[in-house]
């Protein structure tokens, strides 16, 4: 009987300690809650260009199947190589590529995308090569080697850009969180003029409910200043 009483006392003590720990655990800030609702976040971006090609090597942490529905499902790291030939005739060619990093090299082939005037390839295990340094593209006897430039060097991080966007829409977001009605997913990505790699890049931060209902901001990557913003919210019927 004494053993049973002692065991019961120990269990009760463990439960009390657990409850105290939960009660004392710091409450998450609204910004931390917003971070948990991010479905797309730029991790790396390397670019290169010459008279023949515009090239992007981009890694994002994103939903395995991205749908603009305000919900965040399983996240994966996805690396995409995009090449835009400056001569449209080269779009129908298949090229071999070699990405050289500090540690190793990755090779593969790249062909025209079904979605637009560009060549696209999914790149696996990019982390194995270390920091990407250059890319070589070949097609028959034609070989081109370009230096890759890190566009995220010297700018605010995707997390900092998200915080700038959160602060810009803070009143709306905090109000929705307070009533448990915040049903938007975060989207943070570096953007520039379509098809260009040598133009200036900006952070695009958006809080998306669906494809027609979103709050977005363009953030200066050097200063964190909000350059422009938009609330695209359909009128209530």
mmCIF file of C-alpha atoms in Angstrom:
data_model
loop_
_atom_site.group_PDB
_atom_site.id
_atom_site.type_symbol
_atom_site.label_atom_id
_atom_site.label_comp_id
_atom_site.label_asym_id
_atom_site.label_seq_id
_atom_site.Cartn_x
_atom_site.Cartn_y
_atom_site.Cartn_z
ATOM 1 C CA UNK A 1 0.000 0.000 0.000
ATOM 2 C CA UNK A 2 2.838 2.397 0.891
ATOM 3 C CA UNK A 3 4.421 1.736 -2.517
ATOM 4 C CA UNK A 4 1.149 2.568 -4.265
ATOM 5 C CA UNK A 5 0.776 5.795 -2.278
ATOM 6 C CA UNK A 6 4.378 6.734 -3.003
ATOM 7 C CA UNK A 7 3.933 6.027 -6.753
ATOM 8 C CA UNK A 8 0.699 8.030 -6.834
ATOM 9 C CA UNK A 9 2.453 10.951 -5.136
ATOM 10 C CA UNK A 10 5.298 10.867 -7.674
ATOM 11 C CA UNK A 11 2.877 10.836 -10.609
ATOM 12 C CA UNK A 12 0.921 13.731 -9.118
ATOM 13 C CA UNK A 13 4.149 15.689 -8.597
ATOM 14 C CA UNK A 14 5.215 15.097 -12.219
ATOM 15 C CA UNK A 15 1.816 16.313 -13.452
ATOM 16 C CA UNK A 16 2.016 19.435 -11.273
ATOM 17 C CA UNK A 17 5.545 20.227 -12.540
ATOM 18 C CA UNK A 18 4.390 19.761 -16.148
ATOM 19 C CA UNK A 19 1.421 22.070 -15.610
ATOM 20 C CA UNK A 20 3.638 24.707 -13.996
ATOM 21 C CA UNK A 21 6.080 24.468 -16.914
ATOM 22 C CA UNK A 22 3.284 24.960 -19.441
ATOM 23 C CA UNK A 23 1.877 27.878 -17.465
ATOM 24 C CA UNK A 24 5.297 29.525 -17.201
ATOM 25 C CA UNK A 25 6.233 28.990 -20.842
ATOM 26 C CA UNK A 26 6.492 32.334 -22.608
ATOM 27 C CA UNK A 27 3.547 33.157 -24.814
ATOM 28 C CA UNK A 28 4.439 33.449 -28.502
ATOM 29 C CA UNK A 29 4.465 36.919 -29.999
ATOM 30 C CA UNK A 30 2.195 37.692 -32.930
ATOM 31 C CA UNK A 31 5.230 37.874 -35.200
ATOM 32 C CA UNK A 32 6.232 34.341 -34.123
ATOM 33 C CA UNK A 33 2.707 33.158 -34.892
ATOM 34 C CA UNK A 34 2.952 34.752 -38.346
ATOM 35 C CA UNK A 35 6.299 32.982 -38.925
ATOM 36 C CA UNK A 36 4.536 29.658 -38.381
ATOM 37 C CA UNK A 37 2.166 30.522 -41.230
ATOM 38 C CA UNK A 38 4.827 31.041 -43.932
ATOM 39 C CA UNK A 39 4.360 28.744 -46.920
ATOM 40 C CA UNK A 40 7.100 30.184 -49.168
ATOM 41 C CA UNK A 41 10.419 31.704 -48.093
ATOM 42 C CA UNK A 42 13.473 32.483 -50.236
ATOM 43 C CA UNK A 43 16.558 30.721 -48.867
ATOM 44 C CA UNK A 44 19.187 31.420 -51.540
ATOM 45 C CA UNK A 45 19.397 33.132 -54.920
ATOM 46 C CA UNK A 46 22.363 33.050 -57.289
ATOM 47 C CA UNK A 47 22.321 34.704 -60.717
ATOM 48 C CA UNK A 48 24.512 34.975 -63.790
ATOM 49 C CA UNK A 49 24.187 36.570 -67.203
ATOM 50 C CA UNK A 50 26.102 37.241 -70.393
ATOM 51 C CA UNK A 51 25.257 37.948 -74.021
ATOM 52 C CA UNK A 52 23.762 34.469 -74.375
ATOM 53 C CA UNK A 53 21.823 33.677 -71.179
ATOM 54 C CA UNK A 54 20.112 34.975 -68.048
ATOM 55 C CA UNK A 55 20.455 32.388 -65.273
ATOM 56 C CA UNK A 56 18.885 31.962 -61.809
ATOM 57 C CA UNK A 57 19.631 29.284 -59.229
ATOM 58 C CA UNK A 58 17.004 29.660 -56.520
ATOM 59 C CA UNK A 59 16.247 27.680 -53.355
ATOM 60 C CA UNK A 60 12.973 28.253 -51.519
ATOM 61 C CA UNK A 61 11.431 26.600 -48.494
ATOM 62 C CA UNK A 62 7.873 26.075 -49.611
ATOM 63 C CA UNK A 63 4.837 23.873 -49.611
ATOM 64 C CA UNK A 64 5.428 20.631 -51.477
ATOM 65 C CA UNK A 65 2.396 21.567 -53.552
ATOM 66 C CA UNK A 66 1.862 25.335 -53.327
ATOM 67 C CA UNK A 67 -1.777 26.394 -53.319
ATOM 68 C CA UNK A 68 -2.810 29.955 -52.443
ATOM 69 C CA UNK A 69 -5.453 28.966 -49.915
ATOM 70 C CA UNK A 70 -4.305 30.552 -46.652
ATOM 71 C CA UNK A 71 -3.108 27.217 -45.253
ATOM 72 C CA UNK A 72 0.399 25.825 -44.761
ATOM 73 C CA UNK A 73 0.971 22.169 -45.576
ATOM 74 C CA UNK A 74 4.180 20.105 -45.697
ATOM 75 C CA UNK A 75 7.265 22.249 -46.381
ATOM 76 C CA UNK A 76 10.248 21.214 -48.497
ATOM 77 C CA UNK A 77 13.411 22.901 -49.763
ATOM 78 C CA UNK A 78 13.177 23.227 -53.550
ATOM 79 C CA UNK A 79 16.054 24.314 -55.795
ATOM 80 C CA UNK A 80 15.244 25.385 -59.344
ATOM 81 C CA UNK A 81 17.685 26.294 -62.117
ATOM 82 C CA UNK A 82 16.192 28.662 -64.697
ATOM 83 C CA UNK A 83 17.939 29.653 -67.922
ATOM 84 C CA UNK A 84 16.518 32.188 -70.365
ATOM 85 C CA UNK A 85 18.343 32.153 -73.725
ATOM 86 C CA UNK A 86 18.572 35.586 -75.301
ATOM 87 C CA UNK A 87 18.172 33.940 -78.706
ATOM 88 C CA UNK A 88 14.673 32.404 -78.775
ATOM 89 C CA UNK A 89 15.890 29.768 -81.246
ATOM 90 C CA UNK A 90 17.889 28.178 -78.423
ATOM 91 C CA UNK A 91 14.766 27.444 -76.391
ATOM 92 C CA UNK A 92 14.255 24.183 -78.259
ATOM 93 C CA UNK A 93 17.721 22.868 -77.420
ATOM 94 C CA UNK A 94 18.593 20.638 -74.470
ATOM 95 C CA UNK A 95 21.681 21.744 -72.557
ATOM 96 C CA UNK A 96 23.942 19.984 -70.077
ATOM 97 C CA UNK A 97 24.913 22.001 -67.009
ATOM 98 C CA UNK A 98 27.569 21.750 -64.316
ATOM 99 C CA UNK A 99 27.245 23.799 -61.148
ATOM 100 C CA UNK A 100 30.614 24.145 -59.414
ATOM 101 C CA UNK A 101 30.686 24.808 -55.674
ATOM 102 C CA UNK A 102 33.344 25.173 -53.003
ATOM 103 C CA UNK A 103 33.235 21.447 -52.285
ATOM 104 C CA UNK A 104 31.770 19.519 -55.221
ATOM 105 C CA UNK A 105 30.057 19.795 -58.589
ATOM 106 C CA UNK A 106 26.540 18.903 -59.715
ATOM 107 C CA UNK A 107 25.656 17.963 -63.271
ATOM 108 C CA UNK A 108 22.387 17.517 -65.105
ATOM 109 C CA UNK A 109 20.391 18.455 -68.171
ATOM 110 C CA UNK A 110 17.933 21.288 -68.707
ATOM 111 C CA UNK A 111 15.219 21.686 -71.344
ATOM 112 C CA UNK A 112 12.367 24.020 -72.222
ATOM 113 C CA UNK A 113 9.674 24.532 -69.621
ATOM 114 C CA UNK A 114 6.062 23.861 -70.526
ATOM 115 C CA UNK A 115 5.100 27.047 -68.661
ATOM 116 C CA UNK A 116 7.011 29.711 -70.567
ATOM 117 C CA UNK A 117 9.938 30.865 -72.682
ATOM 118 C CA UNK A 118 12.663 29.453 -70.465
ATOM 119 C CA UNK A 119 14.646 26.318 -69.653
ATOM 120 C CA UNK A 120 13.975 24.814 -66.221
ATOM 121 C CA UNK A 121 15.469 21.997 -64.142
ATOM 122 C CA UNK A 122 14.958 20.838 -60.569
ATOM 123 C CA UNK A 123 18.335 20.514 -58.812
ATOM 124 C CA UNK A 124 18.690 17.937 -56.034
ATOM 125 C CA UNK A 125 21.148 17.929 -53.125
ATOM 126 C CA UNK A 126 22.484 21.411 -53.863
ATOM 127 C CA UNK A 127 23.760 21.646 -50.268
ATOM 128 C CA UNK A 128 26.457 19.032 -51.026
ATOM 129 C CA UNK A 129 28.477 21.380 -53.236
ATOM 130 C CA UNK A 130 28.788 24.154 -50.666
ATOM 131 C CA UNK A 131 28.536 27.743 -51.902
ATOM 132 C CA UNK A 132 27.831 27.774 -55.667
ATOM 133 C CA UNK A 133 30.605 29.551 -57.581
ATOM 134 C CA UNK A 134 30.005 29.072 -61.308
ATOM 135 C CA UNK A 135 27.860 27.303 -63.866
ATOM 136 C CA UNK A 136 28.916 25.770 -67.163
ATOM 137 C CA UNK A 137 26.346 25.193 -69.916
ATOM 138 C CA UNK A 138 27.128 23.041 -72.926
ATOM 139 C CA UNK A 139 25.352 21.972 -76.098
ATOM 140 C CA UNK A 140 27.494 20.065 -78.557
ATOM 141 C CA UNK A 141 30.697 22.005 -79.092
ATOM 142 C CA UNK A 142 29.217 25.160 -77.571
ATOM 143 C CA UNK A 143 30.380 25.634 -73.966
ATOM 144 C CA UNK A 144 29.650 28.652 -71.766
ATOM 145 C CA UNK A 145 30.949 29.227 -68.228
ATOM 146 C CA UNK A 146 29.470 32.009 -66.078
ATOM 147 C CA UNK A 147 30.231 33.192 -62.558
ATOM 148 C CA UNK A 148 27.332 32.950 -60.103
ATOM 149 C CA UNK A 149 26.564 35.978 -57.905
ATOM 150 C CA UNK A 150 24.866 35.718 -54.504
ATOM 151 C CA UNK A 151 21.933 38.177 -54.531
ATOM 152 C CA UNK A 152 21.219 37.634 -50.823
ATOM 153 C CA UNK A 153 24.623 38.855 -49.731
ATOM 154 C CA UNK A 154 24.555 42.223 -47.971
ATOM 155 C CA UNK A 155 20.756 42.507 -47.732
ATOM 156 C CA UNK A 156 18.190 41.883 -45.006
ATOM 157 C CA UNK A 157 17.124 38.257 -44.603
ATOM 158 C CA UNK A 158 13.776 36.797 -45.633
ATOM 159 C CA UNK A 159 12.826 36.676 -41.927
ATOM 160 C CA UNK A 160 13.609 40.377 -41.538
ATOM 161 C CA UNK A 161 11.635 41.177 -44.691
ATOM 162 C CA UNK A 162 8.694 39.200 -43.281
ATOM 163 C CA UNK A 163 8.884 41.203 -40.071
ATOM 164 C CA UNK A 164 8.836 44.452 -42.061
ATOM 165 C CA UNK A 165 5.718 43.246 -43.844
ATOM 166 C CA UNK A 166 4.129 42.161 -40.576
ATOM 167 C CA UNK A 167 4.789 45.558 -38.989
ATOM 168 C CA UNK A 168 3.297 47.301 -42.035
ATOM 169 C CA UNK A 169 0.044 45.328 -41.730
ATOM 170 C CA UNK A 170 0.319 44.945 -37.959
ATOM 171 C CA UNK A 171 -3.060 46.429 -37.070
ATOM 172 C CA UNK A 172 -4.946 44.091 -39.412
ATOM 173 C CA UNK A 173 -2.894 41.014 -38.526
ATOM 174 C CA UNK A 174 -3.019 41.560 -34.762
ATOM 175 C CA UNK A 175 -6.755 42.138 -34.923
ATOM 176 C CA UNK A 176 -7.262 38.867 -36.829
ATOM 177 C CA UNK A 177 -4.980 36.933 -34.460
ATOM 178 C CA UNK A 178 -6.839 38.314 -31.431
ATOM 179 C CA UNK A 179 -10.114 36.897 -32.747
ATOM 180 C CA UNK A 180 -8.530 33.701 -34.104
ATOM 181 C CA UNK A 181 -9.488 34.650 -37.668
ATOM 182 C CA UNK A 182 -6.020 35.053 -39.214
ATOM 183 C CA UNK A 183 -6.363 32.749 -42.221
ATOM 184 C CA UNK A 184 -3.491 33.937 -44.409
ATOM 185 C CA UNK A 185 -0.208 32.278 -45.392
ATOM 186 C CA UNK A 186 3.042 34.200 -45.700
ATOM 187 C CA UNK A 187 4.951 34.428 -48.981
ATOM 188 C CA UNK A 188 8.456 35.968 -49.039
ATOM 189 C CA UNK A 189 10.545 36.042 -52.208
ATOM 190 C CA UNK A 190 13.122 38.156 -54.039
ATOM 191 C CA UNK A 191 11.739 39.584 -57.268
ATOM 192 C CA UNK A 192 12.937 41.718 -60.160
ATOM 193 C CA UNK A 193 11.728 42.571 -63.640
ATOM 194 C CA UNK A 194 10.393 39.497 -65.382
ATOM 195 C CA UNK A 195 13.090 37.561 -67.222
ATOM 196 C CA UNK A 196 15.889 39.800 -65.938
ATOM 197 C CA UNK A 197 18.773 38.893 -63.633
ATOM 198 C CA UNK A 198 20.846 42.084 -63.714
ATOM 199 C CA UNK A 199 18.132 44.488 -62.497
ATOM 200 C CA UNK A 200 17.637 45.478 -58.876
ATOM 201 C CA UNK A 201 15.976 42.929 -56.607
ATOM 202 C CA UNK A 202 13.356 43.628 -53.951
ATOM 203 C CA UNK A 203 11.676 41.573 -51.282
ATOM 204 C CA UNK A 204 8.069 40.758 -52.057
ATOM 205 C CA UNK A 205 6.120 39.971 -48.884
ATOM 206 C CA UNK A 206 2.524 38.846 -49.069
ATOM 207 C CA UNK A 207 -0.115 37.520 -46.689
ATOM 208 C CA UNK A 208 -2.394 35.419 -48.864
ATOM 209 C CA UNK A 209 -5.916 34.203 -48.175
ATOM 210 C CA UNK A 210 -6.492 33.125 -51.770
ATOM 211 C CA UNK A 211 -5.421 34.237 -55.246
ATOM 212 C CA UNK A 212 -7.770 37.239 -55.191
ATOM 213 C CA UNK A 213 -7.443 38.193 -51.498
ATOM 214 C CA UNK A 214 -3.981 39.199 -50.306
ATOM 215 C CA UNK A 215 -1.999 41.948 -48.583
ATOM 216 C CA UNK A 216 1.407 42.603 -50.141
ATOM 217 C CA UNK A 217 4.398 44.880 -49.752
ATOM 218 C CA UNK A 218 7.585 45.586 -51.701
ATOM 219 C CA UNK A 219 10.525 45.939 -49.303
ATOM 220 C CA UNK A 220 13.865 47.593 -50.053
ATOM 221 C CA UNK A 221 16.405 44.800 -49.385
ATOM 222 C CA UNK A 222 19.104 47.197 -48.180
ATOM 223 C CA UNK A 223 17.151 49.498 -45.873
ATOM 224 C CA UNK A 224 14.034 47.497 -45.028
ATOM 225 C CA UNK A 225 11.872 50.430 -46.168
ATOM 226 C CA UNK A 226 8.407 49.635 -47.510
ATOM 227 C CA UNK A 227 8.458 50.973 -51.079
ATOM 228 C CA UNK A 228 4.861 50.167 -51.926
ATOM 229 C CA UNK A 229 2.010 48.088 -50.579
ATOM 230 C CA UNK A 230 -1.410 46.843 -51.585
ATOM 231 C CA UNK A 231 -4.455 45.314 -49.963
ATOM 232 C CA UNK A 232 -6.311 43.339 -52.569
ATOM 233 C CA UNK A 233 -9.420 42.293 -50.710
ATOM 234 C CA UNK A 234 -12.622 41.546 -52.638
ATOM 235 C CA UNK A 235 -15.609 43.592 -51.534
ATOM 236 C CA UNK A 236 -18.058 41.841 -49.256
ATOM 237 C CA UNK A 237 -21.248 40.797 -51.025
#
